[in-house]
Amino acid sequence: KAGVTQTPRYLIKTRGQQVTLSCSPISGHRSVSWYQQTPGQGLQFLFEYFSETQRNKGNFPGRFSGRQFSNSRSEMNVSTLELGDSALYLCASSFEPFHSGALNTGELFFGEGSRLTVL
Amino acid sequence: GQQVMQIPQYQHVQEGEDFTTYCNSSTTLSNIQWYKQRPGGHPVFLIQLVKSGEVKKQKRLTFQFGEAKKNSSLHITATQTTDVGTYVCRGNTDKLIFGTGTRLQVFP
């Protein structure tokens, strides 16, 4: 079956602009989570959506937002871009949402990522 | 706050040498997962450990979960150039926390 698809793969923006990234999960997966990856910080959790509801949120400012549609596709938006927002943005899908303290956590299937450069 | 520290940050080895990366959590984890990310690629799931003291093997890779479920290790025996990449752990507490990753470089 098709993997997780992210678009666009690469984009360049300037400070102050906003950007929208898209993620289509694996068919049948209803959980989509987003991550920011930078060389110094590694994978930082942004938020998770399940059945169109945001279930978990990381420690990012309100400029970072997201949503999920009824077909499980998800978008994330970053407004008023800053230079520090330059990063690889990865989305991942899983069959079940994250449950804190659960013994079994479903594996994440990652997309190829959207590489954002802010000038 | 809760953290998952991963060491070392970088490791360069000669092909054939062994390699180990460690994840240490400040709180007890209900489980831990390991992912591998090849250069220019995306993280790919390797394994999940659940039980205290659990050890799992995948060919040359050995994964361990500590008795207190606060630390874990990934050991590669006789590294090969195909092992190059970043190895990242993901711990389940009341949040999902990724370690910062260990970048492995293997010289032929």
mmCIF file of C-alpha atoms in Angstrom:
data_model
loop_
_atom_site.group_PDB
_atom_site.id
_atom_site.type_symbol
_atom_site.label_atom_id
_atom_site.label_comp_id
_atom_site.label_asym_id
_atom_site.label_seq_id
_atom_site.Cartn_x
_atom_site.Cartn_y
_atom_site.Cartn_z
ATOM 1 C CA LYS A 1 0.000 0.000 0.000
ATOM 2 C CA ALA A 2 1.099 3.580 -0.556
ATOM 3 C CA GLY A 3 3.182 5.211 2.139
ATOM 4 C CA VAL A 4 2.789 8.558 3.822
ATOM 5 C CA THR A 5 2.841 11.392 1.291
ATOM 6 C CA GLN A 6 3.964 14.889 2.121
ATOM 7 C CA THR A 7 3.777 17.931 -0.101
ATOM 8 C CA PRO A 8 5.565 20.031 -1.021
ATOM 9 C CA ARG A 9 8.947 18.364 -0.612
ATOM 10 C CA TYR A 10 10.900 21.608 -0.711
ATOM 11 C CA LEU A 11 9.937 25.219 -0.333
ATOM 12 C CA ILE A 12 11.546 28.556 0.252
ATOM 13 C CA LYS A 13 9.789 31.387 2.036
ATOM 14 C CA THR A 14 10.759 34.748 3.437
ATOM 15 C CA ARG A 15 10.347 36.024 6.964
ATOM 16 C CA GLY A 16 6.820 37.073 7.801
ATOM 17 C CA GLN A 17 5.176 34.831 5.242
ATOM 18 C CA GLN A 18 3.040 31.849 6.112
ATOM 19 C CA VAL A 19 3.230 28.289 4.853
ATOM 20 C CA THR A 20 0.909 25.300 4.658
ATOM 21 C CA LEU A 21 2.198 21.747 4.488
ATOM 22 C CA SER A 22 0.131 18.713 3.611
ATOM 23 C CA CYS A 23 0.270 15.101 4.730
ATOM 24 C CA SER A 24 -1.694 12.116 3.428
ATOM 25 C CA PRO A 25 -1.450 9.143 5.783
ATOM 26 C CA ILE A 26 -1.353 5.490 4.924
ATOM 27 C CA SER A 27 -4.794 4.248 3.978
ATOM 28 C CA GLY A 28 -6.666 3.181 7.113
ATOM 29 C CA HIS A 29 -4.489 5.194 9.483
ATOM 30 C CA ARG A 30 -6.432 7.822 11.369
ATOM 31 C CA SER A 31 -3.666 9.265 13.501
ATOM 32 C CA VAL A 32 -1.330 11.866 12.052
ATOM 33 C CA SER A 33 1.440 13.553 14.002
ATOM 34 C CA TRP A 34 3.822 16.294 12.970
ATOM 35 C CA TYR A 35 7.462 16.856 13.886
ATOM 36 C CA GLN A 36 10.077 19.494 13.335
ATOM 37 C CA GLN A 37 13.575 18.186 12.749
ATOM 38 C CA THR A 38 16.671 20.353 12.971
ATOM 39 C CA PRO A 39 20.310 19.262 13.248
ATOM 40 C CA GLY A 40 20.675 20.608 16.758
ATOM 41 C CA GLN A 41 17.319 19.677 18.272
ATOM 42 C CA GLY A 42 16.482 16.379 16.651
ATOM 43 C CA LEU A 43 12.817 15.404 16.320
ATOM 44 C CA GLN A 44 10.507 17.795 18.132
ATOM 45 C CA PHE A 45 6.844 16.866 18.468
ATOM 46 C CA LEU A 46 4.431 19.489 17.178
ATOM 47 C CA PHE A 47 0.953 17.961 17.455
ATOM 48 C CA GLU A 48 -1.115 14.881 16.851
ATOM 49 C CA TYR A 49 -4.523 14.545 15.254
ATOM 50 C CA PHE A 50 -6.938 11.654 15.421
ATOM 51 C CA SER A 51 -10.412 11.645 13.910
ATOM 52 C CA GLU A 52 -10.145 15.344 13.118
ATOM 53 C CA THR A 53 -9.351 16.245 16.735
ATOM 54 C CA GLN A 54 -6.072 17.489 18.110
ATOM 55 C CA ARG A 55 -5.171 15.077 20.880
ATOM 56 C CA ASN A 56 -1.687 16.180 21.843
ATOM 57 C CA LYS A 57 0.363 19.289 21.389
ATOM 58 C CA GLY A 58 4.052 19.965 21.816
ATOM 59 C CA ASN A 59 5.739 23.083 23.119
ATOM 60 C CA PHE A 60 5.582 25.264 20.044
ATOM 61 C CA PRO A 61 4.174 28.788 19.768
ATOM 62 C CA GLY A 62 0.694 29.444 18.485
ATOM 63 C CA ARG A 63 2.111 30.319 15.068
ATOM 64 C CA PHE A 64 2.181 26.585 14.474
ATOM 65 C CA SER A 65 -1.245 25.119 13.885
ATOM 66 C CA GLY A 66 -2.765 22.157 12.188
ATOM 67 C CA ARG A 67 -5.933 20.404 11.270
ATOM 68 C CA GLN A 68 -7.160 17.073 10.054
ATOM 69 C CA PHE A 69 -9.862 16.376 7.531
ATOM 70 C CA SER A 70 -12.500 13.662 7.478
ATOM 71 C CA ASN A 71 -10.361 11.579 5.105
ATOM 72 C CA SER A 72 -7.520 11.710 7.693
ATOM 73 C CA ARG A 73 -5.367 13.981 5.545
ATOM 74 C CA SER A 74 -3.715 16.637 7.632
ATOM 75 C CA GLU A 75 -2.265 20.071 7.117
ATOM 76 C CA MET A 76 -0.013 22.159 9.260
ATOM 77 C CA ASN A 77 0.369 25.878 8.985
ATOM 78 C CA VAL A 78 3.102 28.179 10.192
ATOM 79 C CA SER A 79 2.310 31.876 10.196
ATOM 80 C CA THR A 80 4.674 34.832 10.437
ATOM 81 C CA LEU A 81 7.677 32.739 9.531
ATOM 82 C CA GLU A 82 10.954 33.285 11.336
ATOM 83 C CA LEU A 83 14.460 32.299 10.288
ATOM 84 C CA GLY A 84 14.492 29.684 13.034
ATOM 85 C CA ASP A 85 11.558 27.893 11.450
ATOM 86 C CA SER A 86 13.870 26.553 8.754
ATOM 87 C CA ALA A 87 13.735 22.813 9.236
ATOM 88 C CA LEU A 88 12.573 19.490 7.914
ATOM 89 C CA TYR A 89 8.918 18.985 8.811
ATOM 90 C CA LEU A 90 7.953 15.347 9.061
ATOM 91 C CA CYS A 91 4.550 13.875 9.416
ATOM 92 C CA ALA A 92 3.865 10.354 10.564
ATOM 93 C CA SER A 93 0.779 8.212 10.530
ATOM 94 C CA SER A 94 -0.293 5.341 12.708
ATOM 95 C CA PHE A 95 -3.382 3.210 13.087
ATOM 96 C CA GLU A 96 -4.044 4.183 16.695
ATOM 97 C CA PRO A 97 -3.427 7.484 18.455
ATOM 98 C CA PHE A 98 -0.846 7.886 21.138
ATOM 99 C CA HIS A 99 -1.950 6.695 24.580
ATOM 100 C CA SER A 100 0.250 7.863 27.424
ATOM 101 C CA GLY A 101 1.478 5.030 29.541
ATOM 102 C CA ALA A 102 0.332 2.375 27.097
ATOM 103 C CA LEU A 103 2.480 -0.729 26.951
ATOM 104 C CA ASN A 104 2.035 -0.995 23.226
ATOM 105 C CA THR A 105 2.422 2.123 21.147
ATOM 106 C CA GLY A 106 1.816 1.741 17.443
ATOM 107 C CA GLU A 107 4.807 2.289 15.232
ATOM 108 C CA LEU A 108 5.011 5.514 13.321
ATOM 109 C CA PHE A 109 5.235 5.546 9.546
ATOM 110 C CA PHE A 110 6.983 8.704 8.418
ATOM 111 C CA GLY A 111 6.702 10.617 5.195
ATOM 112 C CA GLU A 112 9.728 11.929 3.312
ATOM 113 C CA GLY A 113 9.272 15.355 4.855
ATOM 114 C CA SER A 114 8.899 18.925 3.674
ATOM 115 C CA ARG A 115 12.096 20.911 3.834
ATOM 116 C CA LEU A 116 11.345 24.540 4.594
ATOM 117 C CA THR A 117 13.922 27.270 4.169
ATOM 118 C CA VAL A 118 13.110 30.708 5.515
ATOM 119 C CA LEU A 119 15.188 33.567 4.133
ATOM 120 C CA GLY B 1 10.886 18.646 32.464
ATOM 121 C CA GLN B 2 10.870 15.156 31.107
ATOM 122 C CA GLN B 3 13.731 14.373 28.808
ATOM 123 C CA VAL B 4 15.194 11.501 26.923
ATOM 124 C CA MET B 5 18.904 11.973 26.603
ATOM 125 C CA GLN B 6 20.696 10.028 23.947
ATOM 126 C CA ILE B 7 24.438 9.478 23.847
ATOM 127 C CA PRO B 8 26.736 9.747 22.102
ATOM 128 C CA GLN B 9 25.649 12.452 19.699
ATOM 129 C CA TYR B 10 28.061 11.214 17.042
ATOM 130 C CA GLN B 11 30.047 8.044 16.575
ATOM 131 C CA HIS B 12 32.572 7.271 13.880
ATOM 132 C CA VAL B 13 33.674 3.650 13.618
ATOM 133 C CA GLN B 14 35.737 1.523 11.296
ATOM 134 C CA GLU B 15 33.748 -1.093 9.447
ATOM 135 C CA GLY B 16 33.703 -4.245 11.537
ATOM 136 C CA GLU B 17 33.810 -2.434 14.875
ATOM 137 C CA ASP B 18 30.907 -2.527 17.289
ATOM 138 C CA PHE B 19 28.642 0.425 18.072
ATOM 139 C CA THR B 20 26.345 1.238 20.964
ATOM 140 C CA THR B 21 23.927 4.102 21.560
ATOM 141 C CA TYR B 22 22.129 4.759 24.820
ATOM 142 C CA CYS B 23 18.849 6.432 25.722
ATOM 143 C CA ASN B 24 18.309 7.625 29.271
ATOM 144 C CA SER B 25 15.019 8.965 30.576
ATOM 145 C CA SER B 26 14.405 11.030 33.675
ATOM 146 C CA THR B 27 11.114 9.184 34.206
ATOM 147 C CA THR B 28 9.894 5.621 33.840
ATOM 148 C CA LEU B 29 8.861 4.668 30.337
ATOM 149 C CA SER B 30 5.971 2.354 29.544
ATOM 150 C CA ASN B 31 7.775 1.369 26.375
ATOM 151 C CA ILE B 32 10.552 2.518 24.104
ATOM 152 C CA GLN B 33 10.868 2.374 20.354
ATOM 153 C CA TRP B 34 13.902 2.655 18.140
ATOM 154 C CA TYR B 35 14.012 4.204 14.685
ATOM 155 C CA LYS B 36 16.731 4.500 12.055
ATOM 156 C CA GLN B 37 17.034 7.450 9.714
ATOM 157 C CA ARG B 38 19.362 7.119 6.763
ATOM 158 C CA PRO B 39 21.057 10.319 5.510
ATOM 159 C CA GLY B 40 18.488 12.296 3.545
ATOM 160 C CA GLY B 41 15.755 9.861 4.520
ATOM 161 C CA HIS B 42 12.992 9.602 7.046
ATOM 162 C CA PRO B 43 12.863 7.631 10.309
ATOM 163 C CA VAL B 44 11.975 3.974 9.934
ATOM 164 C CA PHE B 45 10.708 1.857 12.814
ATOM 165 C CA LEU B 46 13.094 -0.812 14.064
ATOM 166 C CA ILE B 47 11.638 -2.269 17.242
ATOM 167 C CA GLN B 48 9.596 -1.712 20.400
ATOM 168 C CA LEU B 49 10.576 -2.843 23.894
ATOM 169 C CA VAL B 50 7.972 -3.141 26.628
ATOM 170 C CA LYS B 51 9.137 -5.357 29.483
ATOM 171 C CA SER B 52 11.635 -4.530 32.177
ATOM 172 C CA GLY B 53 15.013 -6.051 31.273
ATOM 173 C CA GLU B 54 13.795 -7.066 27.830
ATOM 174 C CA VAL B 55 16.374 -7.972 25.197
ATOM 175 C CA LYS B 56 15.555 -8.345 21.526
ATOM 176 C CA LYS B 57 17.811 -9.138 18.606
ATOM 177 C CA GLN B 58 17.563 -8.395 14.925
ATOM 178 C CA LYS B 59 20.501 -9.969 13.138
ATOM 179 C CA ARG B 60 23.490 -7.846 14.226
ATOM 180 C CA LEU B 61 21.353 -5.437 16.271
ATOM 181 C CA THR B 62 20.665 -6.035 19.971
ATOM 182 C CA PHE B 63 18.169 -3.905 21.852
ATOM 183 C CA GLN B 64 17.890 -3.753 25.633
ATOM 184 C CA PHE B 65 15.409 -2.149 27.996
ATOM 185 C CA GLY B 66 16.701 -1.421 31.478
ATOM 186 C CA GLU B 67 15.348 -3.050 34.612
ATOM 187 C CA ALA B 68 13.956 0.267 35.823
ATOM 188 C CA LYS B 69 12.537 1.034 32.367
ATOM 189 C CA LYS B 70 14.381 4.332 32.323
ATOM 190 C CA ASN B 71 17.124 3.477 29.883
ATOM 191 C CA SER B 72 17.673 1.508 26.744
ATOM 192 C CA SER B 73 20.523 0.635 24.447
ATOM 193 C CA LEU B 74 21.017 -0.377 20.849
ATOM 194 C CA HIS B 75 24.153 -2.352 20.065
ATOM 195 C CA ILE B 76 25.366 -3.168 16.579
ATOM 196 C CA THR B 77 27.926 -5.934 16.221
ATOM 197 C CA ALA B 78 30.482 -5.732 13.412
ATOM 198 C CA THR B 79 29.163 -2.580 11.763
ATOM 199 C CA GLN B 80 28.762 -2.371 8.006
ATOM 200 C CA THR B 81 28.543 0.675 5.758
ATOM 201 C CA THR B 82 24.811 0.004 5.427
ATOM 202 C CA ASP B 83 24.441 0.796 9.134
ATOM 203 C CA VAL B 84 25.195 4.477 8.490
ATOM 204 C CA GLY B 85 22.456 6.771 9.722
ATOM 205 C CA THR B 86 20.927 8.317 12.800
ATOM 206 C CA TYR B 87 19.446 6.057 15.450
ATOM 207 C CA VAL B 88 16.674 7.627 17.478
ATOM 208 C CA CYS B 89 14.754 6.364 20.465
ATOM 209 C CA ARG B 90 11.188 7.297 21.302
ATOM 210 C CA GLY B 91 9.963 6.941 24.849
ATOM 211 C CA ASN B 92 6.368 6.732 26.085
ATOM 212 C CA THR B 93 5.712 8.545 29.344
ATOM 213 C CA ASP B 94 2.751 10.832 29.629
ATOM 214 C CA LYS B 95 4.137 12.326 26.453
ATOM 215 C CA LEU B 96 5.883 11.045 23.416
ATOM 216 C CA ILE B 97 9.499 12.048 23.595
ATOM 217 C CA PHE B 98 12.178 11.441 21.036
ATOM 218 C CA GLY B 99 15.820 11.282 21.929
ATOM 219 C CA THR B 100 18.156 13.627 20.096
ATOM 220 C CA GLY B 101 19.609 10.762 18.093
ATOM 221 C CA THR B 102 23.039 9.282 17.559
ATOM 222 C CA ARG B 103 24.590 9.767 14.163
ATOM 223 C CA LEU B 104 26.665 6.770 13.122
ATOM 224 C CA GLN B 105 29.315 7.022 10.455
ATOM 225 C CA VAL B 106 31.058 3.848 9.300
ATOM 226 C CA PHE B 107 34.343 4.058 7.445
ATOM 227 C CA PRO B 108 35.182 1.182 5.086
#
